[in-house]
Amino acid sequence: MKKLITKMFAASALFLAAEQISAQKVVVNREVETTEDGKMLLGHQLKDQFLKEPYSTWFVKERDEYALDQNAIKDLKKAKLTSYDLIVFIGTWCEDSHRDFPRLMRILDELKYPEGKLTIIAVNRKKESPTGDESLHNVQKVPTIIVQKYGKEIGRIIEMPTTGYIERDLVEILKKDDSSVIKEIFK
């Protein structure tokens, strides 16, 4: 019995040590300046960062002028988009991101989407971030909007929505989701 307790204690100590080593401090709202692009956001961001200059010039205008597809918004409410996690990769230098990221934020505001379920990661022109999240999620283009449930990807929107509306593409992604995700997790 004493050996078992000793082994359990040793295993617990090793686990905690490994957790501390792997714990990485993530810098939030990092801004860099480049000669080519001027100020640029890089890495994990909070949505309030886009209300600051120079990002607010494109962000606020596009967000405020975007006309939502109300039928798709109703469908997203019914499908409970708020129960999914979203990971969004953008480039503050990218015109597609300038268009679609503010539109996504407008949609999420309308749905009262919980900020804690949203991860925004800004990348440079090489599609790289300080934490390397882009390789973990195989991001090749921006913006990329990834929809996840229980840590498993359900679908993604790459560069621009295929329907022309982010909210319609999100509805299509959620239609694909069913209990098969839960079955796959518990295999």
PDB file of N, CA, C and O in Angstrom, residues 11 24 46 54 58 126-127 149 156:
ATOM      1  N   ALA A  11       3.755  10.240  -9.466  1.00  0.00           N
ATOM      2  CA  ALA A  11       3.054  10.497 -10.732  1.00  0.00           C
ATOM      3  C   ALA A  11       2.374  11.863 -10.696  1.00  0.00           C
ATOM      4  O   ALA A  11       2.417  12.619 -11.666  1.00  0.00           O
ATOM      5  N   GLN A  24       2.065  28.206 -21.006  1.00  0.00           N
ATOM      6  CA  GLN A  24       2.732  29.272 -21.741  1.00  0.00           C
ATOM      7  C   GLN A  24       1.984  30.570 -21.485  1.00  0.00           C
ATOM      8  O   GLN A  24       0.764  30.611 -21.545  1.00  0.00           O
ATOM      9  N   LEU A  46      -8.096  40.917 -27.958  1.00  0.00           N
ATOM     10  CA  LEU A  46      -9.440  41.109 -27.434  1.00  0.00           C
ATOM     11  C   LEU A  46     -10.176  42.011 -28.409  1.00  0.00           C
ATOM     12  O   LEU A  46      -9.563  42.858 -29.071  1.00  0.00           O
ATOM     13  N   PRO A  54      -5.042  52.401 -35.444  1.00  0.00           N
ATOM     14  CA  PRO A  54      -5.630  52.693 -36.747  1.00  0.00           C
ATOM     15  C   PRO A  54      -6.704  51.688 -37.183  1.00  0.00           C
ATOM     16  O   PRO A  54      -7.297  51.816 -38.230  1.00  0.00           O
ATOM     17  N   TRP A  58     -11.322  51.075 -40.195  1.00  0.00           N
ATOM     18  CA  TRP A  58     -11.994  50.084 -41.037  1.00  0.00           C
ATOM     19  C   TRP A  58     -12.972  49.230 -40.250  1.00  0.00           C
ATOM     20  O   TRP A  58     -14.016  48.851 -40.764  1.00  0.00           O
ATOM     21  N   LYS A 126       3.007  36.446 -43.413  1.00  0.00           N
ATOM     22  CA  LYS A 126       3.381  35.051 -43.641  1.00  0.00           C
ATOM     23  C   LYS A 126       2.385  34.101 -42.978  1.00  0.00           C
ATOM     24  O   LYS A 126       2.601  32.902 -42.956  1.00  0.00           O
ATOM     25  N   LYS A 127       1.306  34.658 -42.429  1.00  0.00           N
ATOM     26  CA  LYS A 127       0.250  33.909 -41.704  1.00  0.00           C
ATOM     27  C   LYS A 127       0.837  33.231 -40.470  1.00  0.00           C
ATOM     28  O   LYS A 127       0.526  32.087 -40.149  1.00  0.00           O
ATOM     29  N   LYS A 149     -16.760  22.462 -31.313  1.00  0.00           N
ATOM     30  CA  LYS A 149     -17.601  22.012 -30.209  1.00  0.00           C
ATOM     31  C   LYS A 149     -16.825  20.917 -29.485  1.00  0.00           C
ATOM     32  O   LYS A 149     -16.324  19.984 -30.122  1.00  0.00           O
ATOM     33  N   ARG A 156     -15.342  25.417 -41.030  1.00  0.00           N
ATOM     34  CA  ARG A 156     -14.622  26.690 -41.082  1.00  0.00           C
ATOM     35  C   ARG A 156     -15.026  27.482 -42.308  1.00  0.00           C
ATOM     36  O   ARG A 156     -15.457  26.921 -43.311  1.00  0.00           O
TER      37      ARG A 156
END
